[in-house]
Amino acid sequence: MVLGILKERNTSIHPQFMRWIYSLMILCFCMPTFAQPPLTRLKSAIIQLDRDPVMRSANWSMTVMDAQTGKILVDHNGQKSLSTASTMKVVTTITAMDVLGPDFRFATELQYDGTQGEDKVLRGNLYIKGDGDPTLGSNRFGEVYETESLLHLLAEQIKRKGIERVEGAIIGDASIFSTQLTPAKWSWEDMGNYYGAGASGLNINENLYRLDLKPGSRVGALTTVLRTVPHMPDLTFKNEITTGSKGSGDNGYIYGAPYTSVRYLRGTIPAGYNSFSIKGSISDPAQFMAYRLREELIACGVSITGSYGSLRDMGQNTSNGKRTTFFTHYSPRLSEIIEKTNMRSINLYAEALAKRVAVKLGKEGSTDQAMRTFKQYWEKKGMNLDGTYMRDGAGLSPNNALSTRMLVQLLKHAKTASYSKSFAASLPVAAQSGSLKGMFKGTVAAGKISAKSGYISGTRGYAGYATTTKGQSLIFAIISNNYA
């Protein structure tokens, strides 16, 4: 559910379950067209689904609200707390819009300490100070924001400042956020992979790298590590990935924790490729950013006597006094970032937004503090959050628990907010875009539903807006846990 497609682990969907999901959602959107009273028909379908063997072990809920009046039209177990998967991003992106505003931009700064002489020598350190921008170096917003363009821009700004030699270090400052990159409740299986990349105060290239592997000559043979793109100077790989049969797909996983240098490679990749790629998470984005900037400066003719590192590692003892800011790089507008967050379900973006909301409200930039801040923020606005358990901003933690009633209340708030159009535009549309592009094709629901989906092992959910065939605007949420 991040970067378009999330590896599926034990997540096969029973076709009968998906037929029920389709049926329930289409019943909602076509309710005025049936001769039988529409709510009666829908409630009958809910009872049938409850009795189906596919749902014997499941907990599930569904809430439908009239968007104009706020009246609850359907509420099946609507107050049950259920694991959310990426429908949690609805909470995060609406909160970010509410607190930061749709025009907010992250601001990343170039700074130096020490002294700069007329001889074009900086006797001090260069810093790149992060603001938590998850889009720094991303290829999703045009060439000007991509990593190579960004690094070249920063190097040019340093040269324009009149610095041709640095007698000091290049330091990445991620201190706007806490040092805990990944939420405490994320799985060990996730953290080393691209979709489990933690949100640093200073990010780069969506905190991911590509790992190229060569399959073995037969099924079961050990693979060969070819390269990383970009080069990762501080990582060591212990390769245990073997060769699967042709067409077996990407079942390779990278295991490793933030700030550590050893990565264990396990699982399989399919035979039949000269090179097969999987993606990993950068262990220390601030340090890696400092490394890349140092390399770019050297390539541009700037001499550097010191090394590179993160402020967390190098500490304040490297400081030469007060810093001076001489250039600021701004991210795309928040509304653009949220469109990518929901449309492509990018976990890193959601986590960074959650932490930045906490900072904006005067709290520590940590996941735990962000989740407490979320709850306090919406409770102050009168929302009932009984039974709400928020463990991360992205929904990757299986310990998140929300009710469908809470989700429709939040979506109702966004429907009447000043940013309503830009938020609604961030949601995938049935048969047209994002995770709903392949759903409802050839049905009356095509183009009539916009919703955030959620999908991890044992959990599937949808939350968003719909327009019936008679033009009635609805808000809905449906979540199921532990179906067959």
Coordinates of C-alpha atoms in Angstrom, one line a residue:
M1 CA 0.0 0.0 0.0
V2 CA 3.0 2.2 -0.2
L3 CA 4.6 3.4 -3.4
G4 CA 1.7 1.9 -5.2
I5 CA 2.0 -1.8 -4.3
L6 CA 2.8 -3.4 -0.9
K7 CA 4.2 -6.9 -0.8
E8 CA 1.4 -9.2 0.2
R9 CA 2.2 -11.6 3.1
N10 CA -0.5 -14.2 3.8
T11 CA -3.0 -11.7 2.4
S12 CA -5.0 -13.7 -0.1
I13 CA -8.6 -12.5 -0.3
H14 CA -11.4 -15.0 -0.4
P15 CA -13.4 -14.2 -3.6
Q16 CA -16.7 -14.6 -1.8
F17 CA -15.5 -11.9 0.7
M18 CA -14.7 -9.5 -2.0
R19 CA -18.0 -10.2 -3.7
W20 CA -19.7 -9.2 -0.5
I21 CA -17.7 -6.0 -0.2
Y22 CA -18.6 -5.1 -3.7
S23 CA -22.2 -5.8 -3.2
L24 CA -22.5 -3.8 0.1
M25 CA -20.8 -0.8 -1.4
I26 CA -22.8 -0.8 -4.6
L27 CA -26.0 -1.2 -2.6
C28 CA -25.1 2.0 -0.8
F29 CA -24.5 3.9 -4.0
C30 CA -27.5 2.7 -5.8
M31 CA -29.9 2.7 -2.9
P32 CA -32.5 5.1 -4.4
T33 CA -32.8 3.0 -7.5
F34 CA -34.3 -0.2 -6.0
A35 CA -38.1 -0.9 -5.8
Q36 CA -37.5 -2.5 -2.4
P37 CA -36.8 0.1 0.4
P38 CA -33.1 0.7 0.0
L39 CA -32.1 0.5 3.7
T40 CA -34.1 -2.7 4.0
R41 CA -32.2 -4.2 1.1
L42 CA -28.8 -3.1 2.5
K43 CA -29.6 -4.3 6.0
S44 CA -30.6 -7.7 4.6
A45 CA -27.3 -7.9 2.8
I46 CA -25.4 -7.1 6.0
I47 CA -27.3 -9.9 7.8
Q48 CA -26.4 -12.4 5.0
L49 CA -22.7 -11.4 5.2
D50 CA -22.7 -11.9 8.9
R51 CA -23.9 -15.4 8.4
D52 CA -21.5 -16.3 5.6
P53 CA -18.8 -18.9 6.5
V54 CA -16.2 -16.4 5.2
M55 CA -17.0 -14.1 8.1
R56 CA -17.4 -16.7 10.8
S57 CA -14.2 -15.7 12.5
A58 CA -14.4 -12.0 11.6
N59 CA -15.1 -8.8 13.3
W60 CA -16.4 -6.2 11.0
S61 CA -18.3 -3.0 10.9
M62 CA -19.9 -0.6 8.5
T63 CA -21.3 3.0 8.9
V64 CA -22.9 5.1 6.3
M65 CA -23.8 8.8 6.9
D66 CA -25.8 11.3 4.9
A67 CA -23.1 13.9 4.1
Q68 CA -25.5 16.8 4.1
T69 CA -27.5 16.2 7.2
G70 CA -25.0 14.1 9.2
K71 CA -27.7 11.5 9.8
I72 CA -26.4 7.9 10.3
L73 CA -28.2 5.8 7.7
V74 CA -26.5 2.4 8.4
D75 CA -24.5 1.4 11.5
H76 CA -23.5 -2.2 11.8
N77 CA -21.1 -2.6 14.7
G78 CA -20.1 1.0 14.1
Q79 CA -18.6 1.6 17.5
K80 CA -16.4 -1.5 17.5
S81 CA -12.6 -0.8 17.6
L82 CA -11.0 -2.6 14.6
S83 CA -7.5 -2.7 13.1
T84 CA -7.4 -0.1 10.3
A85 CA -4.5 -0.8 8.0
S86 CA -4.0 2.2 5.7
T87 CA -7.4 3.7 6.4
M88 CA -5.5 5.2 9.3
K89 CA -4.1 7.7 6.7
V90 CA -7.5 9.3 6.6
V91 CA -7.0 10.4 10.2
T92 CA -3.4 11.6 9.6
T93 CA -4.0 13.5 6.4
I94 CA -7.2 15.2 7.7
T95 CA -5.4 16.2 10.9
A96 CA -2.4 17.5 9.0
M97 CA -4.7 19.6 6.8
D98 CA -6.6 20.9 9.8
V99 CA -3.4 21.8 11.8
L100 CA -0.8 22.7 9.2
G101 CA -3.1 24.0 6.4
P102 CA -3.1 23.0 2.7
D103 CA -0.5 25.6 1.8
F104 CA 2.0 24.6 4.4
R105 CA 5.5 23.8 3.0
F106 CA 8.4 22.0 4.8
A107 CA 11.5 24.2 5.0
T108 CA 15.0 22.6 4.8
E109 CA 17.9 24.9 5.6
L110 CA 21.5 25.1 4.7
Q111 CA 23.6 26.5 7.6
Y112 CA 27.2 27.0 8.7
D113 CA 29.0 27.7 11.9
G114 CA 32.5 29.0 12.5
T115 CA 33.8 31.8 10.2
Q116 CA 34.0 32.3 6.5
G117 CA 37.0 34.3 5.3
E118 CA 37.7 36.3 2.2
D119 CA 39.9 33.4 1.0
K120 CA 36.6 31.5 0.4
V121 CA 37.4 29.1 3.2
L122 CA 34.8 28.1 5.7
R123 CA 36.5 27.3 9.0
G124 CA 33.6 25.4 10.5
N125 CA 30.9 22.9 9.6
L126 CA 28.2 22.9 6.9
Y127 CA 24.8 21.7 8.1
I128 CA 21.7 20.7 6.3
K129 CA 18.9 21.1 8.9
G130 CA 15.7 19.2 8.3
D131 CA 12.1 20.2 8.8
G132 CA 10.8 16.6 8.5
D133 CA 10.1 17.0 4.8
P134 CA 9.4 13.5 3.5
T135 CA 9.5 14.6 -0.2
L136 CA 13.1 15.7 -0.1
G137 CA 14.7 14.2 -3.1
S138 CA 11.5 12.4 -4.2
N139 CA 10.8 11.8 -7.9
R140 CA 7.0 12.3 -7.5
F141 CA 6.9 16.1 -7.9
G142 CA 8.9 16.9 -11.0
E143 CA 12.6 16.9 -11.8
V144 CA 13.4 19.9 -9.7
Y145 CA 12.6 18.0 -6.6
E146 CA 14.5 14.8 -7.5
T147 CA 17.6 13.8 -5.5
E148 CA 20.3 14.6 -8.1
S149 CA 18.7 18.0 -8.9
L150 CA 18.3 18.7 -5.2
L151 CA 21.9 17.9 -4.4
H152 CA 23.1 20.0 -7.3
L153 CA 21.0 22.9 -6.2
L154 CA 22.4 22.7 -2.6
A155 CA 25.9 22.5 -3.9
E156 CA 25.4 25.5 -6.1
Q157 CA 24.0 27.5 -3.2
I158 CA 27.0 26.7 -1.2
K159 CA 29.4 27.8 -4.0
R160 CA 27.2 30.9 -4.5
K161 CA 27.8 31.7 -0.8
G162 CA 31.5 32.0 -1.7
I163 CA 32.6 28.7 -0.1
E164 CA 35.2 26.8 -2.0
R165 CA 36.8 25.0 0.9
V166 CA 35.3 23.6 4.1
E167 CA 37.7 23.0 7.0
G168 CA 35.1 21.0 8.9
A169 CA 32.4 18.4 8.5
I170 CA 29.1 18.0 6.6
I171 CA 26.4 17.4 9.2
G172 CA 22.8 16.3 8.7
D173 CA 20.6 17.8 11.5
A174 CA 17.4 15.8 12.0
S175 CA 16.7 17.1 15.5
I176 CA 13.2 18.5 14.7
F177 CA 12.0 14.9 15.2
S178 CA 12.9 12.4 17.9
T179 CA 15.6 9.8 17.2
Q180 CA 13.1 7.0 17.1
L181 CA 12.6 6.6 13.3
T182 CA 10.0 3.8 13.2
P183 CA 7.0 3.5 15.5
A184 CA 7.4 1.1 18.4
K185 CA 4.6 -1.2 17.2
W186 CA 6.0 -1.8 13.7
S187 CA 6.9 -5.4 12.7
W188 CA 10.5 -6.5 12.5
E189 CA 9.6 -7.9 9.0
D190 CA 8.7 -4.4 7.8
M191 CA 11.4 -2.1 9.1
G192 CA 14.3 -3.0 6.8
N193 CA 12.1 -2.7 3.7
Y194 CA 11.1 0.4 1.7
Y195 CA 7.5 0.5 3.0
G196 CA 8.8 0.4 6.6
A197 CA 11.2 3.3 6.2
G198 CA 11.1 5.5 9.3
A199 CA 10.4 9.2 9.2
S200 CA 13.5 11.2 10.1
G201 CA 13.7 14.9 10.7
L202 CA 16.0 14.9 7.6
N203 CA 14.9 12.5 4.8
I204 CA 16.3 11.8 1.4
N205 CA 15.0 9.9 -1.7
E206 CA 12.0 8.7 0.4
N207 CA 14.5 7.0 2.6
L208 CA 14.8 4.0 0.3
Y209 CA 17.5 2.4 -1.9
R210 CA 17.3 -0.3 -4.5
L211 CA 19.1 -3.6 -4.0
D212 CA 19.9 -5.6 -7.2
L213 CA 20.3 -9.3 -7.0
K214 CA 21.1 -12.0 -9.5
P215 CA 19.1 -15.2 -9.1
G216 CA 20.9 -18.6 -9.0
S217 CA 21.1 -21.1 -11.8
R218 CA 18.5 -23.4 -10.3
V219 CA 15.6 -23.2 -7.9
G220 CA 16.8 -23.2 -4.3
A221 CA 20.3 -21.8 -5.2
L222 CA 21.6 -18.8 -3.3
T223 CA 21.4 -15.5 -5.1
T224 CA 24.2 -12.9 -5.6
V225 CA 24.1 -9.3 -4.4
L226 CA 25.1 -7.1 -7.3
R227 CA 24.8 -3.5 -6.1
T228 CA 22.8 -0.9 -4.3
V229 CA 21.4 2.2 -6.1
P230 CA 22.4 4.6 -4.8
H231 CA 25.6 3.3 -3.3
M232 CA 25.1 2.7 0.4
P233 CA 28.6 3.1 2.0
D234 CA 27.6 2.1 5.5
L235 CA 25.6 -1.1 4.9
T236 CA 26.8 -4.7 5.0
F237 CA 24.5 -7.5 3.6
K238 CA 24.2 -11.0 4.9
N239 CA 22.6 -12.7 2.0
E240 CA 20.3 -15.7 2.5
I241 CA 17.9 -15.1 -0.3
T242 CA 17.4 -18.1 -2.5
T243 CA 16.0 -18.6 -6.0
G244 CA 12.3 -19.3 -6.4
S245 CA 10.6 -20.8 -9.5
K246 CA 9.9 -18.6 -12.5
G247 CA 6.9 -16.4 -11.9
S248 CA 7.0 -16.8 -8.1
G249 CA 7.3 -13.1 -7.6
D250 CA 9.1 -10.9 -5.1
N251 CA 9.3 -12.7 -1.8
G252 CA 12.6 -11.2 -0.7
Y253 CA 12.8 -9.3 2.5
I254 CA 15.5 -7.1 4.1
Y255 CA 15.8 -7.3 7.9
G256 CA 17.5 -4.6 9.9
A257 CA 16.8 -1.8 12.4
P258 CA 17.4 1.9 12.1
Y259 CA 20.9 3.2 12.8
T260 CA 22.4 -0.3 12.3
S261 CA 24.7 -1.3 9.5
V262 CA 24.1 -5.0 9.0
R263 CA 21.1 -6.1 6.8
Y264 CA 20.0 -9.8 6.6
L265 CA 18.4 -10.8 3.3
R266 CA 15.9 -13.6 3.4
G267 CA 13.2 -15.2 1.3
T268 CA 13.1 -15.8 -2.5
I269 CA 13.2 -14.0 -5.8
P270 CA 12.1 -15.6 -9.1
A271 CA 14.4 -17.3 -11.5
G272 CA 14.8 -16.1 -15.1
Y273 CA 16.3 -12.6 -14.4
N274 CA 19.8 -11.3 -15.0
S275 CA 19.0 -8.7 -12.2
F276 CA 16.1 -8.6 -9.9
S277 CA 15.5 -5.6 -7.6
I278 CA 14.0 -5.2 -4.1
K279 CA 13.9 -2.0 -2.1
G280 CA 15.3 -1.3 1.4
S281 CA 15.0 1.4 3.9
I282 CA 17.9 3.8 4.6
S283 CA 19.1 3.1 8.2
D284 CA 20.1 6.7 9.0
P285 CA 18.7 9.2 6.5
A286 CA 20.4 12.3 8.1
Q287 CA 23.8 10.7 7.9
F288 CA 23.2 9.5 4.3
M289 CA 22.0 13.0 3.3
A290 CA 25.3 14.4 4.7
Y291 CA 27.3 11.8 2.8
R292 CA 25.5 12.5 -0.5
L293 CA 25.9 16.3 -0.1
R294 CA 29.6 15.9 0.7
E295 CA 30.1 13.8 -2.5
E296 CA 28.2 16.3 -4.6
L297 CA 30.3 19.2 -3.2
I298 CA 33.6 17.4 -4.0
A299 CA 32.3 16.6 -7.5
C300 CA 31.5 20.3 -7.9
G301 CA 35.1 21.3 -6.9
V302 CA 34.6 22.2 -3.3
S303 CA 37.4 20.9 -1.1
I304 CA 36.3 19.4 2.3
T305 CA 38.8 18.4 5.0
G306 CA 36.3 16.9 7.4
S307 CA 34.0 13.8 7.2
Y308 CA 30.2 13.5 7.2
G309 CA 27.6 12.4 9.8
S310 CA 24.4 13.1 11.6
L311 CA 24.1 15.5 14.5
R312 CA 22.8 12.6 16.5
D313 CA 26.1 10.7 16.0
M314 CA 28.6 13.6 16.0
G315 CA 27.0 15.5 18.8
Q316 CA 27.2 19.2 19.8
N317 CA 31.0 18.9 20.5
T318 CA 31.6 19.4 16.8
S319 CA 29.9 22.8 16.9
N320 CA 31.8 26.0 16.3
G321 CA 29.2 28.3 17.8
K322 CA 26.1 29.9 16.4
R323 CA 24.9 28.8 13.1
T324 CA 23.9 31.0 10.2
T325 CA 21.2 30.0 7.7
F326 CA 21.9 31.1 4.1
F327 CA 19.5 29.0 2.0
T328 CA 16.1 27.5 2.5
H329 CA 14.6 24.8 0.3
Y330 CA 10.8 24.5 0.3
S331 CA 8.7 21.4 -0.3
P332 CA 5.6 21.2 -2.5
R333 CA 2.4 22.4 -0.8
L334 CA 0.9 20.1 1.8
S335 CA -2.2 19.5 -0.4
E336 CA 0.1 18.1 -3.1
I337 CA 1.9 15.9 -0.5
I338 CA -1.4 14.6 0.9
E339 CA -2.6 13.7 -2.6
K340 CA 0.4 11.4 -3.0
T341 CA 0.0 10.1 0.6
N342 CA -3.5 8.9 0.0
M343 CA -3.4 8.1 -3.7
R344 CA -0.2 6.0 -3.4
S345 CA -0.6 5.1 0.3
I346 CA 3.0 6.2 1.2
N347 CA 3.8 5.2 4.8
L348 CA 6.8 7.6 5.1
Y349 CA 4.7 10.6 4.1
A350 CA 2.0 9.8 6.7
E351 CA 4.5 9.3 9.5
A352 CA 6.3 12.5 8.7
L353 CA 3.0 14.4 8.6
A354 CA 2.0 13.0 12.0
K355 CA 5.3 14.0 13.6
R356 CA 5.2 17.5 12.0
V357 CA 1.7 18.0 13.4
A358 CA 3.0 17.3 16.9
V359 CA 5.8 19.8 16.4
K360 CA 3.4 22.4 15.2
L361 CA 1.3 22.0 18.3
G362 CA 4.4 22.4 20.5
K363 CA 5.0 18.8 21.3
E364 CA 8.0 16.4 20.6
G365 CA 8.3 15.2 17.1
S366 CA 7.7 11.5 17.9
T367 CA 5.1 9.0 16.8
D368 CA 3.9 8.4 20.4
Q369 CA 3.5 12.1 21.0
A370 CA 1.8 12.6 17.7
M371 CA -0.8 10.0 18.4
R372 CA -1.5 11.5 21.8
T373 CA -1.8 14.9 20.2
F374 CA -4.2 13.6 17.5
K375 CA -6.5 12.2 20.1
Q376 CA -6.4 15.4 22.2
Y377 CA -6.9 17.6 19.2
W378 CA -10.1 15.9 18.0
E379 CA -11.5 15.4 21.5
K380 CA -11.2 19.2 22.0
K381 CA -13.3 19.5 18.9
G382 CA -16.1 17.4 20.5
M383 CA -15.4 14.1 18.7
N384 CA -16.0 10.9 20.7
L385 CA -12.9 8.8 20.5
D386 CA -13.9 6.0 22.9
G387 CA -12.1 2.8 21.9
T388 CA -9.7 4.6 19.6
Y389 CA -6.1 3.3 19.7
M390 CA -3.6 5.1 17.4
R391 CA -0.1 3.6 17.2
D392 CA 1.2 5.2 14.0
G393 CA 0.2 7.6 11.3
A394 CA 0.3 5.2 8.4
G395 CA -1.6 2.2 9.6
L396 CA 1.2 -0.3 9.2
S397 CA 0.9 -1.2 12.9
P398 CA -1.6 -4.0 13.5
N399 CA -2.2 -2.4 16.9
N400 CA -4.2 0.6 15.5
A401 CA -7.9 0.4 16.3
L402 CA -10.6 2.8 15.1
S403 CA -14.3 2.6 14.7
T404 CA -16.1 3.2 11.4
R405 CA -18.3 5.7 13.2
M406 CA -15.3 7.7 14.2
L407 CA -14.0 7.6 10.6
V408 CA -17.2 8.9 9.1
Q409 CA -17.3 11.7 11.7
L410 CA -13.8 12.7 10.7
L411 CA -14.7 12.6 7.0
K412 CA -17.8 14.7 7.7
H413 CA -15.5 17.3 9.3
A414 CA -13.3 17.3 6.2
K415 CA -16.3 17.6 3.9
T416 CA -17.2 21.0 5.4
A417 CA -13.7 22.3 5.9
S418 CA -12.0 24.9 3.7
Y419 CA -9.7 22.2 2.3
S420 CA -12.6 19.9 1.4
K421 CA -11.9 19.8 -2.3
S422 CA -8.2 19.2 -2.1
F423 CA -8.7 16.4 0.5
A424 CA -11.4 14.7 -1.6
A425 CA -9.1 14.9 -4.6
S426 CA -6.4 13.0 -2.7
L427 CA -8.6 9.9 -2.5
P428 CA -8.5 7.1 -5.1
V429 CA -11.6 6.9 -7.4
A430 CA -13.4 3.7 -8.2
A431 CA -12.3 2.3 -11.6
Q432 CA -10.1 5.4 -12.2
S433 CA -7.2 5.8 -9.9
G434 CA -5.0 4.6 -7.0
S435 CA -5.9 1.5 -5.1
L436 CA -9.5 1.6 -6.5
K437 CA -8.5 1.7 -10.2
G438 CA -9.2 -2.0 -10.7
M439 CA -12.4 -2.0 -8.7
F440 CA -16.1 -1.5 -9.8
K441 CA -15.2 -1.4 -13.5
G442 CA -18.4 -1.7 -15.5
T443 CA -20.7 -1.0 -12.5
V444 CA -22.8 2.0 -11.6
A445 CA -20.3 2.7 -8.8
A446 CA -17.5 3.5 -11.3
G447 CA -16.4 7.1 -10.8
K448 CA -18.9 7.5 -7.9
I449 CA -16.8 6.4 -5.0
S450 CA -13.6 8.1 -3.7
A451 CA -12.1 6.3 -0.8
K452 CA -8.9 5.4 1.1
S453 CA -8.3 1.7 1.2
G454 CA -6.5 -0.3 3.8
Y455 CA -4.9 -3.7 3.5
I456 CA -2.6 -5.7 5.7
S457 CA -2.7 -9.4 6.7
G458 CA -6.2 -10.1 8.1
T459 CA -7.5 -6.6 7.6
R460 CA -9.3 -4.8 4.8
G461 CA -11.0 -1.4 5.0
Y462 CA -12.4 1.4 3.0
A463 CA -13.3 4.9 4.1
G464 CA -14.5 7.9 2.0
Y465 CA -17.2 9.5 0.0
A466 CA -19.8 8.3 -2.6
T467 CA -22.6 9.8 -4.7
T468 CA -25.7 7.8 -5.4
T469 CA -27.3 7.5 -8.8
K470 CA -29.8 10.1 -7.6
G471 CA -27.1 12.5 -6.5
Q472 CA -27.2 11.9 -2.8
S473 CA -23.8 12.5 -1.1
L474 CA -22.8 9.8 1.4
I475 CA -19.9 9.2 3.7
F476 CA -19.0 5.6 4.5
A477 CA -16.5 3.4 6.3
I478 CA -16.2 -0.4 6.2
I479 CA -13.6 -2.5 8.0
S480 CA -13.2 -6.2 8.4
N481 CA -10.7 -8.1 10.6
N482 CA -9.8 -11.8 10.6
Y483 CA -12.1 -12.9 7.8
A484 CA -11.5 -16.4 6.4

